Short mmCIF file of C-alpha atoms in Angstrom, two decimals:
data_model
loop_
_atom_site.label_atom_id
_atom_site.label_comp_id
_atom_site.label_asym_id
_atom_site.label_seq_id
_atom_site.Cartn_x
_atom_site.Cartn_y
_atom_site.Cartn_z
CA UNK A 8 14.69 -22.17 -18.54
CA UNK A 9 12.37 -19.70 -16.85
CA UNK A 10 12.56 -15.96 -17.57
CA UNK A 11 15.33 -14.50 -15.25
CA UNK A 12 12.96 -11.42 -14.83
CA UNK A 13 9.90 -13.43 -13.84
CA UNK A 14 9.47 -14.17 -10.11
CA UNK A 15 6.43 -16.39 -10.55
CA UNK A 16 7.91 -18.38 -13.44
CA UNK A 17 11.02 -19.12 -11.42
CA UNK A 18 8.89 -20.26 -8.44
CA UNK A 19 6.74 -22.40 -10.67
CA UNK A 20 9.75 -24.17 -12.25
CA UNK A 21 11.17 -24.97 -8.76
CA UNK A 22 7.84 -26.15 -7.31
CA UNK A 23 7.12 -28.39 -10.33
CA UNK A 24 10.58 -29.82 -10.38
CA UNK A 25 11.78 -28.43 -13.74
CA UNK A 26 14.68 -26.79 -11.96
CA UNK A 27 16.05 -27.13 -8.43
CA UNK A 28 16.27 -24.22 -6.04
CA UNK A 29 20.04 -24.98 -5.69
CA UNK A 30 20.56 -24.78 -9.54
CA UNK A 31 18.67 -21.38 -9.59
CA UNK A 32 20.77 -20.04 -6.68
CA UNK A 33 24.14 -21.17 -7.99
CA UNK A 34 23.37 -19.73 -11.47
CA UNK A 35 22.26 -16.42 -9.77
CA UNK A 36 25.43 -16.15 -7.77
CA UNK A 37 27.55 -17.00 -10.74
CA UNK A 38 25.89 -14.40 -12.89
CA UNK A 39 26.31 -11.71 -10.18
CA UNK A 40 30.02 -12.46 -9.80
CA UNK A 41 30.67 -12.20 -13.49
CA UNK A 42 28.20 -9.64 -14.73
CA UNK A 43 27.97 -7.16 -11.90
CA UNK A 44 31.61 -6.07 -12.31
CA UNK A 45 30.41 -3.53 -14.83
CA UNK A 46 27.43 -2.29 -12.77
CA UNK A 47 28.42 -2.31 -9.18
CA UNK A 48 24.86 -3.05 -7.97
CA UNK A 49 25.92 -5.72 -5.36
CA UNK A 50 27.84 -5.01 -2.21
CA UNK A 51 27.87 -8.44 -0.67
CA UNK A 52 26.78 -11.93 -1.80
CA UNK A 53 25.46 -14.30 0.92
CA UNK A 54 26.69 -17.26 -1.08
CA UNK A 55 26.97 -20.32 1.25
CA UNK A 56 23.94 -19.39 3.44
CA UNK A 57 21.89 -18.75 0.23
CA UNK A 58 22.83 -22.11 -1.20
CA UNK A 59 22.11 -23.75 2.22
CA UNK A 60 18.62 -22.19 2.12
CA UNK A 61 18.09 -23.41 -1.39
CA UNK A 62 19.08 -26.92 -0.35
CA UNK A 63 16.38 -26.75 2.41
CA UNK A 64 13.81 -25.69 -0.10
CA UNK A 65 14.62 -28.72 -2.35
CA UNK A 66 14.45 -31.07 0.65
CA UNK A 67 11.00 -29.66 1.55
CA UNK A 68 9.76 -30.10 -2.01
CA UNK A 69 11.13 -33.66 -2.16
CA UNK A 70 9.25 -34.39 1.12
CA UNK A 71 6.03 -33.16 -0.36
CA UNK A 72 5.94 -29.88 1.66
CA UNK A 73 4.89 -26.48 0.30
CA UNK A 74 7.66 -23.94 0.70
CA UNK A 75 5.33 -21.09 -0.24
CA UNK A 76 4.42 -19.05 -3.34
CA UNK A 77 7.92 -17.72 -3.79
CA UNK A 78 9.64 -21.11 -3.50
CA UNK A 79 13.41 -20.81 -4.18
CA UNK A 80 13.16 -17.31 -5.65
CA UNK A 81 16.41 -15.35 -5.06
CA UNK A 82 16.08 -11.72 -3.95
CA UNK A 83 18.41 -8.93 -2.98
CA UNK A 84 18.02 -6.27 -0.31
CA UNK A 85 19.08 -2.59 -0.31
CA UNK A 86 21.86 -2.62 2.25
CA UNK A 87 19.62 -1.01 4.93
CA UNK A 88 17.54 -4.16 5.59
CA UNK A 89 18.55 -6.43 8.34
CA UNK A 90 19.48 -9.90 7.35
CA UNK A 91 20.11 -12.17 10.39
CA UNK A 92 23.87 -12.76 10.81
CA UNK A 93 24.86 -9.99 8.39
CA UNK A 94 26.04 -6.39 9.28
CA UNK A 95 23.63 -3.71 8.05
CA UNK A 96 25.83 -0.88 6.79
CA UNK A 97 23.15 1.38 5.17
CA UNK A 98 25.75 2.15 2.49
CA UNK A 99 28.32 3.53 5.00
CA UNK A 100 31.63 2.41 6.47
CA UNK A 101 30.42 4.16 9.64
CA UNK A 102 28.34 1.13 10.51
CA UNK A 103 30.80 -1.43 9.21
CA UNK A 104 31.89 -2.47 12.73
CA UNK A 105 28.46 -2.88 14.02
CA UNK A 106 27.36 -6.21 15.34
CA UNK A 107 25.56 -8.46 12.88
CA UNK A 108 21.74 -8.28 12.84
CA UNK A 109 20.09 -10.61 15.32
CA UNK A 110 16.93 -10.92 13.31
CA UNK A 111 15.68 -10.42 9.71
CA UNK A 112 13.81 -7.21 8.98
CA UNK A 113 10.11 -8.04 9.09
CA UNK A 114 9.67 -7.91 5.26
CA UNK A 115 12.78 -10.06 4.76
CA UNK A 116 11.31 -12.61 7.25
CA UNK A 117 7.98 -12.60 5.49
CA UNK A 118 9.51 -13.23 2.11
CA UNK A 119 11.58 -16.07 3.47
CA UNK A 120 8.55 -17.61 5.06
CA UNK A 121 7.00 -17.49 1.52
CA UNK A 122 10.05 -19.45 0.24
CA UNK A 123 12.15 -16.60 -1.16
CA UNK A 124 15.89 -16.56 -0.37
CA UNK A 125 18.03 -13.40 0.28
CA UNK A 126 21.23 -13.68 -1.68
CA UNK A 127 22.79 -10.30 -1.78
CA UNK A 128 22.82 -6.80 -0.31
CA UNK A 129 22.67 -4.04 -2.88
CA UNK A 130 24.37 -0.68 -3.30
CA UNK A 131 22.72 2.59 -2.26
CA UNK A 132 23.43 6.19 -1.59
CA UNK A 133 24.97 6.53 1.95
CA UNK A 134 22.15 6.47 4.45
CA UNK A 135 19.77 6.71 1.50
CA UNK A 136 20.56 10.46 1.15
CA UNK A 137 20.59 11.01 -2.60
CA UNK A 138 19.00 10.14 -5.94
CA UNK A 139 22.06 8.83 -7.77
CA UNK A 140 23.62 5.85 -5.97
CA UNK A 141 26.94 7.60 -5.99
CA UNK A 142 28.51 6.12 -2.95
CA UNK A 143 31.84 7.48 -1.69
CA UNK A 144 32.64 4.11 0.04
CA UNK A 145 31.18 1.50 -2.36
CA UNK A 146 31.28 3.31 -5.72
CA UNK A 147 28.73 4.25 -8.38
CA UNK A 148 25.98 1.94 -9.55
CA UNK A 149 25.72 2.10 -13.32
CA UNK A 150 22.70 1.77 -15.42
CA UNK A 151 22.42 -1.64 -17.22
CA UNK A 152 20.93 0.05 -20.24
CA UNK A 153 24.10 2.29 -20.58
CA UNK A 154 26.84 1.85 -18.11
CA UNK A 155 27.91 5.48 -18.85
CA UNK A 156 24.80 6.54 -17.09
CA UNK A 157 23.43 6.53 -13.50
CA UNK A 158 20.99 4.01 -12.17
CA UNK A 159 19.30 6.55 -9.97
CA UNK A 160 18.91 6.26 -6.22
CA UNK A 161 18.95 5.92 -3.48
CA UNK A 162 17.87 2.34 -4.18
CA UNK A 163 19.97 2.15 -7.40
CA UNK A 164 21.56 -1.19 -6.76
CA UNK A 165 18.13 -2.67 -6.31
CA UNK A 166 16.72 -1.31 -9.50
CA UNK A 167 19.94 -2.07 -11.58
CA UNK A 168 19.97 -5.65 -10.43
CA UNK A 169 16.57 -6.28 -11.66
CA UNK A 170 17.08 -4.36 -14.89
CA UNK A 171 20.10 -6.52 -15.65
CA UNK A 172 18.40 -9.74 -14.92
CA UNK A 173 20.67 -10.60 -12.01
CA UNK A 174 17.75 -10.82 -9.61
CA UNK A 175 14.04 -11.07 -10.28
CA UNK A 176 13.07 -9.35 -7.07
CA UNK A 177 14.74 -6.76 -4.77
CA UNK A 178 13.82 -4.56 -1.84
CA UNK A 179 14.23 -0.82 -1.63
CA UNK A 180 13.08 2.15 0.47
CA UNK A 181 11.41 5.34 -0.68
CA UNK A 182 11.38 8.56 1.38
CA UNK A 183 11.30 11.12 -1.34
CA UNK A 184 11.40 8.95 -4.50
CA UNK A 185 14.24 6.38 -3.84
CA UNK A 186 12.15 3.49 -5.39
CA UNK A 187 10.41 5.51 -8.08
CA UNK A 188 13.37 7.33 -9.45
CA UNK A 189 15.72 4.33 -10.06
CA UNK A 190 12.79 2.14 -11.25
CA UNK A 191 12.12 4.81 -13.83
CA UNK A 192 15.71 5.16 -15.03
CA UNK A 193 16.36 1.52 -15.18
CA UNK A 194 13.08 0.50 -16.74
CA UNK A 195 11.61 -1.91 -14.19
CA UNK A 196 8.52 -1.92 -11.90
CA UNK A 197 8.62 -0.38 -8.51
CA UNK A 198 6.14 0.22 -5.75
CA UNK A 199 6.05 2.79 -3.00
CA UNK A 200 3.14 1.39 -0.83
CA UNK A 201 0.79 3.51 1.40
CA UNK A 202 2.75 5.01 4.26
CA UNK A 203 2.56 2.62 7.19
CA UNK A 204 1.07 -0.28 5.32
CA UNK A 205 4.27 -2.33 5.11
CA UNK A 206 6.24 -2.82 8.31
CA UNK A 207 9.63 -0.98 8.46
CA UNK A 208 11.02 -2.90 11.45
CA UNK A 209 14.68 -3.92 10.65
CA UNK A 210 15.14 -1.22 7.95
CA UNK A 211 17.61 1.42 8.92
CA UNK A 212 15.66 4.68 9.07
CA UNK A 213 16.34 7.93 7.18
CA UNK A 214 13.28 10.15 7.87
CA UNK A 215 10.87 8.39 10.35
CA UNK A 216 7.82 10.28 9.21
CA UNK A 217 8.35 9.64 5.54
CA UNK A 218 10.16 6.28 5.03
CA UNK A 219 8.34 3.58 3.19
CA UNK A 220 9.71 0.16 2.11
CA UNK A 221 8.65 -1.57 -1.11
CA UNK A 222 9.65 -3.99 -3.97
CA UNK A 223 11.23 -3.85 -7.41
CA UNK A 224 10.46 -6.57 -9.89
CA UNK A 225 10.84 -7.55 -13.55
CA UNK A 226 7.14 -8.31 -13.94
CA UNK A 227 3.99 -6.63 -12.68
CA UNK A 228 2.72 -9.97 -11.36
CA UNK A 229 5.86 -10.53 -9.52
CA UNK A 230 5.64 -7.06 -7.96
CA UNK A 231 2.14 -7.72 -6.84
CA UNK A 232 2.92 -10.99 -5.16
CA UNK A 233 6.03 -9.63 -3.43
CA UNK A 234 3.94 -6.68 -2.17
CA UNK A 235 1.20 -8.82 -0.82
CA UNK A 236 3.72 -11.06 1.04
CA UNK A 237 5.37 -7.98 2.47
CA UNK A 238 2.11 -6.40 3.49
CA UNK A 239 1.10 -9.57 5.20
CA UNK A 240 -1.97 -10.45 3.11
CA UNK A 241 -3.69 -10.11 -0.36
CA UNK A 242 -5.00 -7.00 -1.77
CA UNK A 243 -8.78 -6.61 -2.39
CA UNK A 244 -9.92 -7.90 -5.78
CA UNK A 245 -8.65 -5.64 -8.46
CA UNK A 246 -11.25 -3.30 -9.87
CA UNK A 247 -12.00 -3.33 -13.61
CA UNK A 248 -9.60 -0.95 -15.30
CA UNK A 249 -12.40 0.43 -17.39
CA UNK A 250 -14.25 1.53 -14.26
CA UNK A 251 -11.35 3.72 -12.92
CA UNK A 252 -11.44 7.42 -13.28
CA UNK A 253 -7.96 8.55 -14.36
CA UNK A 254 -6.59 12.10 -14.45
CA UNK A 255 -3.25 13.54 -15.37
CA UNK A 256 -1.31 15.86 -13.06
CA UNK A 257 -0.33 19.09 -14.79
CA UNK A 258 1.22 22.30 -13.67
CA UNK A 259 4.57 21.43 -11.83
CA UNK A 260 4.36 17.89 -13.37
CA UNK A 261 3.95 19.22 -16.93
CA UNK A 262 7.07 21.28 -17.06
CA UNK A 263 10.73 20.29 -17.58
CA UNK A 264 9.81 17.03 -19.18
CA UNK A 265 11.96 15.61 -22.10
CA UNK A 266 10.10 15.43 -25.39
CA UNK A 267 10.20 11.59 -25.28
CA UNK A 268 8.66 11.48 -21.84
CA UNK A 269 5.97 14.09 -22.61
CA UNK A 270 5.11 12.10 -25.81
CA UNK A 271 4.91 8.70 -23.95
CA UNK A 272 2.64 10.09 -21.29
CA UNK A 273 0.44 11.72 -23.91
CA UNK A 274 0.20 8.31 -25.66
CA UNK A 275 -1.01 6.79 -22.37
CA UNK A 276 -3.63 9.61 -21.94
CA UNK A 277 -4.81 9.13 -25.56
CA UNK A 278 -5.20 5.37 -25.01
CA UNK A 279 -7.35 6.10 -21.98
CA UNK A 280 -9.56 8.22 -24.09
CA UNK A 281 -8.05 11.65 -23.27
CA UNK A 282 -7.60 12.62 -19.69
CA UNK A 283 -8.61 15.69 -17.66
CA UNK A 284 -5.50 17.58 -16.42
CA UNK A 285 -5.64 18.55 -12.79
CA UNK A 286 -3.32 20.60 -10.74
CA UNK A 287 -2.00 20.71 -7.17
CA UNK A 288 -1.36 23.94 -5.49
CA UNK A 289 1.94 24.95 -3.88
CA UNK A 290 3.93 22.06 -5.22
CA UNK A 291 7.20 23.95 -4.97
CA UNK A 292 6.55 24.58 -1.24
CA UNK A 293 5.60 20.91 -0.95
CA UNK A 294 8.94 19.81 -2.29
CA UNK A 295 10.71 22.44 0.01
CA UNK A 296 8.81 21.03 3.06
CA UNK A 297 9.82 17.52 2.11
CA UNK A 298 13.46 18.64 1.93
CA UNK A 299 13.24 20.19 5.39
CA UNK A 300 11.56 17.33 7.01
CA UNK A 301 13.97 14.90 5.55
CA UNK A 302 16.94 16.94 6.54
CA UNK A 303 15.82 17.63 10.02
CA UNK A 304 14.83 14.01 10.82
CA UNK A 305 17.88 12.53 9.18
CA UNK A 306 20.25 15.08 10.86
CA UNK A 307 18.67 14.53 14.31
CA UNK A 308 19.09 10.73 13.96
CA UNK A 309 22.72 10.99 13.00
CA UNK A 310 23.81 13.82 15.21
CA UNK A 311 25.27 11.67 18.03
CA UNK A 312 27.33 9.64 15.67
CA UNK A 313 28.35 12.74 13.63
CA UNK A 314 29.81 14.19 16.77
CA UNK A 315 32.05 11.13 17.08
CA UNK A 316 32.72 10.07 13.49
CA UNK A 317 31.90 13.00 11.18
CA UNK A 318 35.11 12.40 8.99
CA UNK A 319 33.94 8.79 8.23
CA UNK A 320 30.95 10.00 6.43
CA UNK A 321 30.71 10.79 2.66
CA UNK A 322 31.35 14.63 2.86
CA UNK A 323 28.25 15.37 0.71
CA UNK A 324 26.00 13.33 3.08
CA UNK A 325 27.68 14.68 6.20
CA UNK A 326 27.21 18.30 5.37
CA UNK A 327 23.58 17.94 4.55
CA UNK A 328 22.90 15.93 7.79
CA UNK A 329 24.66 18.58 9.84
CA UNK A 330 22.79 21.33 8.15
CA UNK A 331 19.50 19.42 8.85
CA UNK A 332 20.37 18.96 12.52
CA UNK A 333 20.83 22.72 12.84
CA UNK A 334 17.45 23.66 11.48
CA UNK A 335 15.33 25.58 13.94
CA UNK A 336 12.47 23.68 15.52
CA UNK A 337 9.95 26.30 14.40
CA UNK A 338 10.99 25.67 10.78
CA UNK A 339 10.27 21.95 11.15
CA UNK A 340 6.90 22.62 12.84
CA UNK A 341 5.89 24.93 9.89
CA UNK A 342 6.96 22.22 7.33
CA UNK A 343 4.80 19.65 9.13
CA UNK A 344 1.79 21.98 9.27
CA UNK A 345 2.18 22.63 5.56
CA UNK A 346 2.48 18.91 4.99
CA UNK A 347 -0.92 18.37 6.62
CA UNK A 348 -2.48 21.05 4.34
CA UNK A 349 -0.89 19.69 1.21
CA UNK A 350 -1.90 16.14 2.05
CA UNK A 351 -5.47 17.35 2.13
CA UNK A 352 -5.06 18.91 -1.31
CA UNK A 353 -3.80 15.65 -2.64
CA UNK A 354 -6.50 13.59 -1.10
CA UNK A 355 -9.10 16.07 -2.50
CA UNK A 356 -8.26 15.08 -6.05
CA UNK A 357 -9.39 11.51 -5.34
CA UNK A 358 -12.96 12.69 -5.03
CA UNK A 359 -13.15 12.94 -8.68
CA UNK A 360 -10.33 10.50 -9.77
CA UNK A 361 -9.29 7.13 -8.75
CA UNK A 362 -5.78 7.23 -10.27
CA UNK A 363 -3.48 10.14 -11.13
CA UNK A 364 -0.66 9.86 -13.61
CA UNK A 365 2.50 11.90 -13.56
CA UNK A 366 6.13 11.61 -14.75
CA UNK A 367 8.55 9.93 -12.38
CA UNK A 368 11.72 11.92 -13.55
CA UNK A 369 12.32 14.66 -16.10
CA UNK A 370 13.86 12.30 -18.65
CA UNK A 371 16.51 9.77 -19.29
CA UNK A 372 19.19 8.83 -16.81
CA UNK A 373 21.99 11.46 -16.48
CA UNK A 374 25.51 10.51 -17.44
CA UNK A 375 27.97 9.50 -14.73
CA UNK A 376 30.68 11.99 -15.93
CA UNK A 377 28.13 14.82 -15.87
CA UNK A 378 25.52 13.96 -13.26
CA UNK A 379 23.23 16.90 -13.86
CA UNK A 380 19.70 17.68 -15.15
CA UNK A 381 18.15 20.87 -16.43
CA UNK A 382 15.38 22.36 -14.41
CA UNK A 383 13.72 25.64 -15.42
CA UNK A 384 16.70 26.26 -17.79
CA UNK A 385 19.32 25.82 -15.09
CA UNK A 386 21.78 22.97 -14.74
CA UNK A 387 21.47 21.39 -11.46
CA UNK A 388 22.83 18.47 -9.45
CA UNK A 389 21.08 15.12 -10.35
CA UNK A 390 21.90 13.70 -6.98
CA UNK A 391 19.79 16.35 -5.23
CA UNK A 392 17.14 17.04 -7.96
CA UNK A 393 16.08 13.79 -9.66
CA UNK A 394 13.16 13.70 -7.27
CA UNK A 395 11.55 16.83 -8.74
CA UNK A 396 8.28 14.91 -9.28
CA UNK A 397 8.46 12.28 -6.71
CA UNK A 398 9.41 14.36 -3.63
CA UNK A 399 6.32 16.57 -3.32
CA UNK A 400 4.00 13.52 -3.49
CA UNK A 401 5.80 11.85 -0.66
CA UNK A 402 4.18 14.23 1.79
CA UNK A 403 0.72 12.76 1.02
CA UNK A 404 1.62 9.22 2.24
CA UNK A 405 -0.25 7.73 -0.78
CA UNK A 406 0.65 4.58 -2.74
CA UNK A 407 2.55 5.17 -5.99
CA UNK A 408 3.48 2.62 -8.60
CA UNK A 409 6.47 3.41 -10.97
CA UNK A 410 5.56 1.99 -14.33
CA UNK A 411 8.28 1.76 -17.05
CA UNK A 412 7.21 3.29 -20.30
CA UNK A 413 7.50 1.37 -23.57
CA UNK A 414 7.78 2.57 -27.13
CA UNK A 415 10.06 5.61 -26.39
CA UNK A 416 12.73 4.41 -28.67
CA UNK A 417 15.64 5.04 -26.36
CA UNK A 418 16.62 4.84 -22.65
CA UNK A 419 14.03 3.98 -20.03
CA UNK A 420 11.54 6.49 -18.81
CA UNK A 421 8.97 6.07 -16.09
CA UNK A 422 5.50 7.20 -14.98
CA UNK A 423 3.98 7.44 -11.61
CA UNK A 424 0.49 5.97 -10.99
CA UNK A 425 -0.96 7.47 -7.87
CA UNK A 426 -3.89 6.44 -5.79
CA UNK A 427 -5.53 7.23 -2.41
CA UNK A 428 -4.21 5.54 0.66
CA UNK A 429 -4.91 1.78 0.77
CA UNK A 430 -5.95 1.68 -2.97
CA UNK A 431 -2.95 -0.15 -4.27
CA UNK A 432 -5.42 -2.42 -6.10
CA UNK A 433 -6.44 0.36 -8.42
CA UNK A 434 -2.84 1.01 -9.36
CA UNK A 435 -2.28 -2.74 -10.25
CA UNK A 436 -5.51 -2.80 -12.27
CA UNK A 437 -4.55 0.24 -14.36
CA UNK A 438 -0.99 -0.83 -14.75
CA UNK A 439 -2.09 -4.27 -15.97
CA UNK A 440 -4.43 -2.79 -18.53
CA UNK A 441 -1.67 -0.53 -19.86
CA UNK A 442 0.84 -3.39 -19.89
CA UNK A 443 -1.69 -5.50 -22.05
CA UNK A 444 -1.95 -2.56 -24.41
CA UNK A 445 1.81 -2.55 -24.78
CA UNK A 446 2.29 0.98 -23.32
CA UNK A 447 4.17 -0.05 -20.10
CA UNK A 448 6.39 -2.96 -19.09
CA UNK A 449 9.94 -3.79 -18.19
CA UNK A 450 12.18 -2.11 -20.74
CA UNK A 451 14.47 -4.77 -22.43
CA UNK A 452 18.15 -4.34 -22.38
CA UNK A 453 20.08 -3.81 -25.70
CA UNK A 454 20.55 -7.31 -27.15
CA UNK A 455 24.33 -7.33 -26.42
CA UNK A 456 23.72 -6.62 -22.72
CA UNK A 457 20.97 -9.24 -22.05
CA UNK A 458 21.53 -12.47 -20.14
#
């Protein structure tokens, strides 16, 4: 049987007749029904329709047709992507009575055209506003490595489903870190592509000027193929990793790290021959600007519905959206002006480096019972602050790959690989080299929790 984490191995088994698409799909559904009860990563299973699509894949193969590179691969979608015939709730009961989607989101349609099959919608923070996947309507998604801990968010259901081996491929969105944070805490691969490079049509928006959609996967090769399908074409040929100039972000990105995380990043730097440490100016202001832009754009989007149905929102989400809607326009203008300046500072670093490395979170996943982290000696909310290292970088619109670190001896930890816009190929080249060296890769579950 193929590796449940390996997109390409599953597709190869189906294409070569070692397994049928129907058997893969029925096993996937059965596993979700049994094993997700302890995780709460899944909100809905598209059972009959998914099996029906698997049957069509098997018929096409029997007739000698090519269903595509992802033939029969089951995938899940963060519950803000349209799947034709299903209601898109964006993690909220506010949208539960909306009409079903008339069309698939563009990236869902592209994955289906490549042979993949959507089988489930996945839990998220309500309207993607949070880093914890603590949802007042659908419950908390728990970390497969330790169910007493958070999976991270807002795409926590997507990361947890891959980490648990329930799905080899899932979709998420990233505004301020909502792919990178849960990928790090759950020990899987995640990609935030270049802003604007992957179509967002059919994905419920949060912050129109910051939102990016991207994949999670159990293998780097699976992540690459999924990204290429979603982007509508192959990347340029990967450069030689040995030719890449790599630097480490310091300053803001070198404080508040756990000892294990600092040690793992140092090990990567040592393997690469020792890295120059570079710093970005005004990172705290960048994070503040990202907060303001997100709040204002999200609040403005939701204001008409808040006026009618405020009490149906999660109170924590509602209050932040209302506060964002009340921000003065001059404040938002200043935040966008600063964003332009900060983006230039980030892009300037790529004159002397091809890839930057930085931590993805401050350390291991916080506990569900005490969802806090320590920043500058202060205990603060994890839901609002897990994006400490991801949020500032969102302003620059650059591609960022979240690579799970190996050899830390405990719970998953993650590292951001950052490149200039359109340079995803450099990220995959460096990640591949680090994976071959045994420094990064999907973090295995404790033996008792594996499939």
